[in-house]
Tab-separated table of C-alpha atoms and ligand atoms in Angstrom:
chain	number	residue	atom	x	y	z
A	1267	MET	CA	-3.139	1.938	22.086
A	1268	ALA	CA	-3.893	0.564	25.947
A	1269	GLN	CA	-2.508	-2.688	25.258
A	1270	SER	CA	-5.270	-3.972	27.932
A	1271	ALA	CA	-7.824	-3.285	25.968
A	1272	SER	CA	-10.047	-6.566	24.704
A	1273	LEU	CA	-9.018	-7.743	21.541
A	1274	LEU	CA	-11.486	-7.672	20.350
A	1275	SER	CA	-12.194	-4.035	21.415
A	1276	ARG	CA	-8.924	-3.084	19.858
A	1277	ILE	CA	-9.630	-4.325	16.244
A	1278	VAL	CA	-12.705	-2.856	16.507
A	1279	ALA	CA	-10.860	0.360	17.675
A	1280	SER	CA	-8.026	0.269	14.792
A	1281	SER	CA	-10.781	-0.221	11.924
A	1282	ILE	CA	-12.405	2.756	13.596
A	1283	SER	CA	-9.433	4.569	11.850
A	1284	ALA	CA	-8.693	2.942	9.609
A	1285	THR	CA	-11.828	3.367	7.512
A	1286	VAL	CA	-11.278	7.297	8.266
A	1287	LEU	CA	-8.615	7.600	5.673
A	1288	ALA	CA	-9.650	5.168	3.367
A	1289	GLY	CA	-12.584	7.810	3.500
A	1290	LYS	CA	-9.651	10.180	3.148
A	1291	MET	CA	-8.432	8.344	0.292
A	1292	ILE	CA	-12.166	7.475	-1.611
A	1293	ARG	CA	-12.379	10.970	-1.684
A	1294	ASP	CA	-9.221	12.422	-2.919
A	1295	VAL	CA	-9.519	9.464	-6.047
A	1296	MET	CA	-12.350	11.122	-6.650
A	1297	SER	CA	-11.282	14.353	-6.382
A	1298	HIS	CA	-7.407	13.472	-8.883
A	1299	GLY	CA	-10.008	12.271	-11.156
A	1300	GLY	CA	-7.911	8.896	-12.746
A	1301	LEU	CA	-10.941	5.969	-11.450
A	1302	ASN	CA	-9.351	3.698	-13.692
A	1303	ILE	CA	-12.062	1.870	-13.630
A	1304	VAL	CA	-11.992	-1.582	-14.687
A	1305	GLU	CA	-14.591	-4.557	-14.807
A	1306	LYS	CA	-14.405	-6.935	-12.459
A	1307	GLY	CA	-17.581	-9.204	-13.871
A	1308	LYS	CA	-20.826	-8.086	-15.666
A	1309	ASN	CA	-22.309	-4.958	-13.143
A	1310	ASP	CA	-19.788	-5.478	-11.369
A	1311	LEU	CA	-16.613	-2.520	-11.131
A	1312	GLN	CA	-13.915	-1.478	-9.206
A	1313	THR	CA	-12.082	1.476	-9.842
A	1314	GLU	CA	-8.779	3.296	-8.367
A	1315	ALA	CA	-10.083	4.186	-4.522
A	1316	ASP	CA	-11.629	0.710	-3.988
A	1317	ARG	CA	-7.907	-0.653	-4.961
A	1318	CYS	CA	-6.614	2.104	-2.591
A	1319	ALA	CA	-8.890	2.039	0.244
A	1320	GLN	CA	-8.554	-1.950	0.599
A	1321	ARG	CA	-4.788	-1.408	0.485
A	1322	CYS	CA	-5.259	1.418	3.585
A	1323	ILE	CA	-7.272	-1.581	5.004
A	1324	ILE	CA	-5.877	-5.123	4.939
A	1325	ALA	CA	-1.806	-3.483	5.925
A	1326	SER	CA	-3.263	-1.521	9.348
A	1327	LEU	CA	-5.459	-3.531	10.240
A	1328	SER	CA	-3.069	-6.752	9.531
A	1329	ARG	CA	-0.096	-5.327	10.736
A	1330	GLN	CA	-1.487	-5.033	13.870
A	1331	PHE	CA	-3.401	-8.261	14.150
A	1332	PRO	CA	-0.965	-10.859	12.119
A	1333	ASN	CA	-2.841	-13.550	13.543
A	1334	ILE	CA	-6.837	-12.992	12.416
A	1335	THR	CA	-8.057	-13.806	9.008
A	1336	ILE	CA	-8.843	-10.114	6.812
A	1337	ILE	CA	-11.087	-11.646	3.876
A	1338	GLY	CA	-10.934	-8.696	0.897
A	1339	GLU	CA	-13.492	-7.376	-1.848
A	1340	GLU	CA	-10.556	-6.670	-4.322
A	1341	GLU	CA	-7.772	-8.730	-4.335
A	1342	SER	CA	-5.021	-6.548	-4.018
A	1343	SER	CA	-1.646	-7.218	-1.892
A	1344	ASP	CA	-0.486	-5.985	1.243
A	1345	CYS	CA	2.781	-5.432	0.486
A	1346	ASP	CA	5.055	-1.873	-1.053
A	1347	VAL	CA	1.594	-0.700	1.031
A	1348	PRO	CA	3.213	3.594	1.883
A	1349	SER	CA	4.192	3.161	5.237
A	1350	ASP	CA	1.300	6.874	5.525
A	1351	TRP	CA	-1.683	4.168	4.023
A	1352	VAL	CA	-0.694	2.263	6.566
A	1353	VAL	CA	-2.878	4.158	10.734
A	1354	THR	CA	-2.023	3.395	14.156
A	1355	GLU	CA	-4.612	5.073	15.169
A	1356	ALA	CA	-7.041	3.388	17.602
A	1357	ASP	CA	-10.542	4.830	18.951
A	1358	GLN	CA	-10.015	5.463	22.696
A	1359	GLU	CA	-13.678	5.292	22.884
A	1360	VAL	CA	-14.314	2.132	21.684
A	1361	LEU	CA	-10.373	1.228	23.869
A	1362	LYS	CA	-12.349	1.475	26.915
A	1363	LEU	CA	-14.714	-0.552	26.949
A	1364	LYS	CA	-16.431	-2.628	28.641
A	1365	LEU	CA	-16.419	-6.474	27.600
A	1366	PRO	CA	-18.778	-9.629	28.096
A	1367	ALA	CA	-16.904	-12.665	29.463
A	1368	ASP	CA	-17.238	-14.455	26.243
A	1369	LEU	CA	-16.166	-11.458	24.050
A	1370	GLU	CA	-13.192	-11.092	25.958
A	1371	ASN	CA	-10.966	-13.481	25.928
A	1372	ILE	CA	-11.532	-14.791	22.445
A	1373	ASP	CA	-9.009	-16.261	20.037
A	1374	PRO	CA	-7.258	-14.952	17.204
A	1375	LYS	CA	-8.050	-18.262	14.992
A	1376	ASP	CA	-11.980	-17.553	15.705
A	1377	VAL	CA	-11.681	-13.626	14.111
A	1378	CYS	CA	-12.209	-12.887	10.805
A	1379	VAL	CA	-12.427	-9.641	9.525
A	1380	TRP	CA	-15.183	-9.235	6.186
A	1381	VAL	CA	-13.938	-6.105	4.245
A	1382	ASP	CA	-15.346	-4.032	1.390
A	1383	PRO	CA	-13.524	-0.743	0.733
A	1384	LEU	CA	-15.347	0.732	-1.370
A	1385	ASP	CA	-19.560	0.002	-1.100
A	1386	GLY	CA	-21.369	0.919	-3.261
A	1387	THR	CA	-18.670	1.751	-6.053
A	1388	SER	CA	-21.091	1.842	-9.167
A	1389	GLU	CA	-22.576	4.999	-7.319
A	1390	TYR	CA	-19.593	6.233	-6.705
A	1391	THR	CA	-18.427	6.400	-11.124
A	1392	GLN	CA	-21.576	8.262	-11.712
A	1393	GLY	CA	-21.360	10.582	-8.533
A	1394	LEU	CA	-23.568	9.743	-6.483
A	1395	VAL	CA	-20.978	9.792	-4.079
A	1396	GLU	CA	-23.716	10.239	-1.250
A	1397	HIS	CA	-24.220	6.137	-1.084
A	1398	VAL	CA	-20.607	5.440	-1.151
A	1399	THR	CA	-19.791	3.625	2.705
A	1400	VAL	CA	-16.189	1.436	3.487
A	1401	LEU	CA	-16.784	-2.033	5.956
A	1402	VAL	CA	-15.335	-3.238	8.520
A	1403	GLY	CA	-17.272	-6.457	9.138
A	1404	VAL	CA	-15.757	-7.805	12.848
A	1405	ALA	CA	-16.585	-12.506	12.776
A	1406	ILE	CA	-15.961	-14.500	15.257
A	1407	GLY	CA	-17.104	-18.264	14.537
A	1408	GLN	CA	-19.249	-17.620	12.893
A	1409	LYS	CA	-21.365	-14.650	14.460
A	1410	ALA	CA	-21.104	-11.252	12.965
A	1411	VAL	CA	-20.176	-8.960	16.139
A	1412	GLY	CA	-18.403	-5.682	15.302
A	1413	GLY	CA	-18.796	-3.543	12.029
A	1414	ILE	CA	-17.911	-0.229	11.173
A	1415	ILE	CA	-19.723	1.744	8.683
A	1416	HIS	CA	-18.224	5.549	7.523
A	1417	GLN	CA	-19.861	7.132	5.003
A	1418	PRO	CA	-16.417	9.490	4.005
A	1419	TYR	CA	-18.990	11.751	2.123
A	1420	TYR	CA	-21.579	12.830	5.257
A	1421	LYS	CA	-21.782	16.003	5.688
A	1422	ASP	CA	-21.290	17.398	9.505
A	1423	THR	CA	-24.062	19.938	9.688
A	1424	GLU	CA	-22.564	22.133	11.933
A	1425	SER	CA	-18.892	22.144	11.140
A	1426	GLY	CA	-19.200	21.302	7.635
A	1427	MET	CA	-16.899	18.472	7.773
A	1428	LEU	CA	-16.727	15.280	5.732
A	1429	GLY	CA	-17.021	11.782	7.112
A	1430	ARG	CA	-18.106	10.278	10.107
A	1431	THR	CA	-18.376	7.048	11.660
A	1432	LEU	CA	-20.727	4.490	12.605
A	1433	TRP	CA	-20.265	1.453	14.823
A	1434	GLY	CA	-21.638	-1.337	16.761
A	1435	ILE	CA	-20.396	-4.627	19.325
A	1436	ASN	CA	-23.231	-6.989	18.805
A	1437	GLY	CA	-24.284	-7.346	22.749
A	1438	VAL	CA	-22.317	-4.407	23.810
A	1439	GLY	CA	-23.263	-1.156	22.395
A	1440	PHE	CA	-22.794	1.119	19.916
A	1441	GLY	CA	-21.586	4.251	18.065
A	1442	GLY	CA	-21.158	7.656	16.150
A	1443	PHE	CA	-24.826	8.208	15.123
A	1444	THR	CA	-28.132	7.858	17.275
A	1445	PRO	CA	-30.818	5.534	15.809
A	1446	ILE	CA	-33.763	7.563	15.115
A	1447	THR	CA	-37.662	5.108	14.975
A	1448	PRO	CA	-39.330	5.093	10.913
A	1449	PRO	CA	-42.494	6.651	10.886
A	1450	PRO	CA	-45.072	4.339	12.163
A	1451	GLY	CA	-47.972	3.393	10.351
A	1452	LYS	CA	-46.363	3.353	7.326
A	1453	ARG	CA	-44.293	1.687	4.811
A	1454	ILE	CA	-40.634	2.636	3.334
A	1455	VAL	CA	-38.419	-0.369	1.580
A	1456	THR	CA	-34.974	0.409	-0.243
A	1457	THR	CA	-33.891	-1.683	-2.546
A	1458	THR	CA	-31.238	-1.851	-5.045
A	1459	ARG	CA	-30.983	1.378	-7.469
A	1460	SER	CA	-27.649	-1.245	-10.009
A	1461	HIS	CA	-28.403	-4.557	-9.483
A	1462	SER	CA	-32.467	-5.102	-9.674
A	1463	ASP	CA	-34.443	-7.459	-11.861
A	1464	SER	CA	-38.197	-9.686	-11.602
A	1465	ASN	CA	-37.042	-10.993	-8.629
A	1466	VAL	CA	-36.380	-7.719	-6.813
A	1467	GLN	CA	-39.350	-6.097	-7.215
A	1468	ALA	CA	-42.282	-9.460	-6.956
A	1469	ALA	CA	-40.034	-9.453	-3.663
A	1470	ILE	CA	-40.623	-5.169	-3.279
A	1471	SER	CA	-44.516	-5.700	-4.827
A	1472	ALA	CA	-45.488	-8.300	-2.463
A	1473	LEU	CA	-44.761	-6.137	0.487
A	1474	GLN	CA	-47.215	-3.084	-0.363
A	1475	PRO	CA	-44.250	-0.464	0.279
A	1476	ASP	CA	-46.000	3.885	0.613
A	1477	GLU	CA	-42.971	3.963	-0.737
A	1478	VAL	CA	-40.123	2.247	-1.941
A	1479	LEU	CA	-35.735	3.541	-2.453
A	1480	ARG	CA	-33.828	3.075	-4.574
A	1481	VAL	CA	-30.175	3.600	-3.728
A	1482	GLY	CA	-26.625	2.516	-3.685
A	1483	GLY	CA	-25.172	0.358	-1.786
A	1484	ALA	CA	-25.390	-2.204	1.563
A	1485	GLY	CA	-24.117	0.027	4.226
A	1486	TYR	CA	-25.572	3.288	3.068
A	1487	LYS	CA	-29.408	1.624	3.241
A	1488	VAL	CA	-28.255	-0.650	6.394
A	1489	VAL	CA	-27.286	3.484	7.689
A	1490	LEU	CA	-31.720	4.894	6.647
A	1491	LEU	CA	-32.265	1.813	8.732
A	1492	LEU	CA	-30.251	3.063	11.915
A	1493	GLU	CA	-31.587	6.620	10.351
A	1494	GLY	CA	-35.213	6.146	10.271
A	1495	LYS	CA	-35.140	6.179	6.545
A	1496	ALA	CA	-36.817	3.452	5.759
A	1497	HIS	CA	-38.622	0.343	7.485
A	1498	ALA	CA	-36.935	-3.303	5.085
A	1499	TYR	CA	-33.865	-3.268	3.541
A	1500	VAL	CA	-34.899	-5.510	0.896
A	1501	PHE	CA	-32.934	-7.630	-2.038
A	1502	ALA	CA	-34.002	-10.687	-3.599
A	1503	SER	CA	-30.747	-11.649	-5.297
A	1504	LYS	CA	-27.772	-12.932	-5.251
A	1505	GLY	CA	-24.834	-10.423	-5.044
A	1506	CYS	CA	-24.291	-9.398	-2.268
A	1507	LYS	CA	-21.168	-10.971	-0.257
A	1508	ARG	CA	-20.126	-11.284	2.849
A	1509	TRP	CA	-18.282	-8.339	3.752
A	1510	ASP	CA	-21.210	-6.067	2.467
A	1511	THR	CA	-23.526	-7.568	5.223
A	1512	CYS	CA	-21.153	-8.831	7.836
A	1513	ALA	CA	-21.031	-4.878	9.174
A	1514	PRO	CA	-23.705	-3.573	9.007
A	1515	GLU	CA	-26.303	-7.092	10.247
A	1516	ALA	CA	-23.225	-6.520	13.971
A	1517	ILE	CA	-24.690	-2.888	13.871
A	1518	LEU	CA	-28.196	-3.711	13.486
A	1519	CYS	CA	-28.510	-5.816	15.299
A	1520	ALA	CA	-25.914	-3.506	18.283
A	1521	ALA	CA	-29.011	-1.654	17.582
A	1522	GLY	CA	-31.812	-4.081	17.826
A	1523	GLY	CA	-32.074	-4.932	14.184
A	1524	THR	CA	-32.388	-7.810	12.153
A	1525	LEU	CA	-30.202	-8.912	8.796
A	1526	THR	CA	-30.988	-12.229	7.516
A	1527	ASP	CA	-31.326	-13.954	4.357
A	1528	PHE	CA	-34.713	-14.895	2.528
A	1529	TYR	CA	-35.236	-17.639	5.339
A	1530	GLY	CA	-34.703	-15.872	8.314
A	1531	GLU	CA	-31.344	-17.334	8.600
A	1532	HIS	CA	-28.283	-16.207	10.043
A	1533	TYR	CA	-24.797	-15.741	7.495
A	1534	PRO	CA	-22.241	-17.608	8.500
A	1535	TYR	CA	-18.721	-15.206	8.500
A	1536	HIS	CA	-16.375	-17.594	9.208
A	1537	ALA	CA	-12.991	-17.928	6.761
A	1538	GLU	CA	-14.028	-20.662	5.454
A	1539	THR	CA	-17.582	-20.346	3.559
A	1540	THR	CA	-19.053	-18.791	0.688
A	1541	TYR	CA	-18.789	-15.616	-0.197
A	1542	ALA	CA	-22.612	-15.381	-1.704
A	1543	ASN	CA	-25.294	-14.657	0.029
A	1544	SER	CA	-26.781	-16.217	-2.534
A	1545	ARG	CA	-30.714	-16.582	-0.564
A	1546	GLY	CA	-30.975	-13.274	-0.422
A	1547	VAL	CA	-31.221	-10.371	2.081
A	1548	LEU	CA	-34.159	-9.394	4.111
A	1549	ALA	CA	-33.042	-6.430	7.123
A	1550	THR	CA	-35.312	-4.713	9.486
A	1551	ALA	CA	-34.931	-1.479	11.613
A	1552	PRO	CA	-34.822	-2.059	14.951
A	1553	SER	CA	-38.919	-0.994	15.388
A	1554	GLU	CA	-39.766	-3.841	12.680
A	1555	ILE	CA	-41.696	-6.805	13.113
A	1556	HIS	CA	-39.123	-8.974	10.975
A	1557	GLN	CA	-41.207	-12.549	10.713
A	1558	TRP	CA	-44.020	-9.886	9.276
A	1559	TYR	CA	-41.951	-9.342	6.241
A	1560	LEU	CA	-40.428	-12.842	6.175
A	1561	ASP	CA	-43.928	-14.078	6.307
A	1562	HIS	CA	-44.901	-12.213	3.734
A	1563	ILE	CA	-42.539	-12.578	1.061
A	1564	PRO	CA	-43.753	-15.086	-1.765
A	1565	GLN	CA	-42.629	-18.621	-2.052
A	1566	LYS	CA	-41.907	-17.972	-5.427
A	1567	VAL	CA	-39.338	-15.512	-4.364
A	1568	LYS	CA	-37.407	-17.540	-1.722
A	1569	GLN	CA	-37.866	-20.488	-4.528
A	1570	GLN	CA	-36.115	-18.261	-7.309
A	1571	LEU	CA	-33.053	-17.806	-4.819
A	1572	GLU	CA	-32.614	-21.477	-4.666
A	1573	GLN	CA	-31.700	-21.958	-8.439
B	1880	AMP	P1	-26.514	-2.315	-4.508
B	1880	AMP	O1	-27.564	-2.758	-3.535
B	1880	AMP	O2	-26.792	-2.693	-5.730
B	1880	AMP	O3	-26.006	-1.407	-4.542
B	1880	AMP	O4	-25.309	-3.705	-4.151
B	1880	AMP	C1	-25.495	-3.937	-2.375
B	1880	AMP	C2	-23.634	-4.683	-2.713
B	1880	AMP	O5	-23.632	-5.886	-3.398
B	1880	AMP	C3	-22.826	-3.619	-3.478
B	1880	AMP	O6	-21.620	-3.566	-3.374
B	1880	AMP	C4	-23.017	-4.215	-4.575
B	1880	AMP	O7	-21.979	-4.246	-6.069
B	1880	AMP	C5	-23.769	-6.247	-4.590
B	1880	AMP	N1	-24.185	-6.452	-5.758
B	1880	AMP	C6	-25.065	-7.020	-5.700
B	1880	AMP	N2	-25.791	-7.328	-6.570
B	1880	AMP	C7	-24.990	-7.474	-7.752
B	1880	AMP	C8	-24.657	-8.559	-8.461
B	1880	AMP	N3	-25.548	-8.815	-9.702
B	1880	AMP	N4	-22.856	-8.237	-10.096
B	1880	AMP	C9	-21.983	-8.015	-8.072
B	1880	AMP	N5	-22.224	-7.861	-7.039
B	1880	AMP	C10	-23.203	-6.669	-6.704
B	1881	MG	MG1	-19.676	-4.018	-1.440
B	1882	MG	MG1	-16.796	-2.374	-2.470
């Protein structure tokens, strides 16, 4: 690996490679059966694929970057990880990026990496595999700066190959996808398909959408914003966590979009922060006026998130 590349570029480049292997593991667990589902809480599942993918990503990153903080969704130990689960490759395009001065020399102590090894577990267990993503978000201080969204089941129409990796570094660039503007003159809202409640519904109704796309995972919903399939991702619930939104927020911002809570505030992503995105998640495509959505959310919906 080019040691001359900056720490941020090296973390993002290595994360890209780690998510590709994690994605293969997710496909392998599904094709071999034996999901070994554990119920972590109400409406909150973990499978063998979540566990393996997390061990792969955390072992790969912690060995290369021992001085940064890495927080994963699943409880796991990176001891005794098989050597072929430890990725040492890195994306060459990202290693070559020229970063602005403020991102060039960051202190490893200021870096917190948020790992969601399998986002959309409910959908994965139900066979809705296209909703599944692997998420690695890189925060510097409080800010989500770098993000990787890997889609293990994305099928390239020409080659038929499975897997696609989208990445972005806020203020620097993005890759792995071409942003598409959602249809003008329409409002398509995407939201949860497995964690809905009356407050989630009230927020959506207030926006008077032409269409509502109920899909799994924070990663996949932000992919829909980037692909021009939806204008906004609206989730007026406390259930989402920092590992769900760090990577999507960084990529969306890099492409010109916005992700905040229901008060328009960015969540902080430093290592000492709380995990719950308790003031909801509102994300808008690059073409949208984020403030319009904030202004149209009823006060009652916002107050519900405060309780
Ligand atoms: P969804 O849009 O329902 O797929 O949720 C996006 C992410 O937030 C997924 O990783 C979910 O597991 C998580 N999430 C949302 N609501 C809850 C909840 N009530 N309990 C646990 N996890 C949740
Ligand atoms: Mg998740
Ligand atoms: Mg997960």
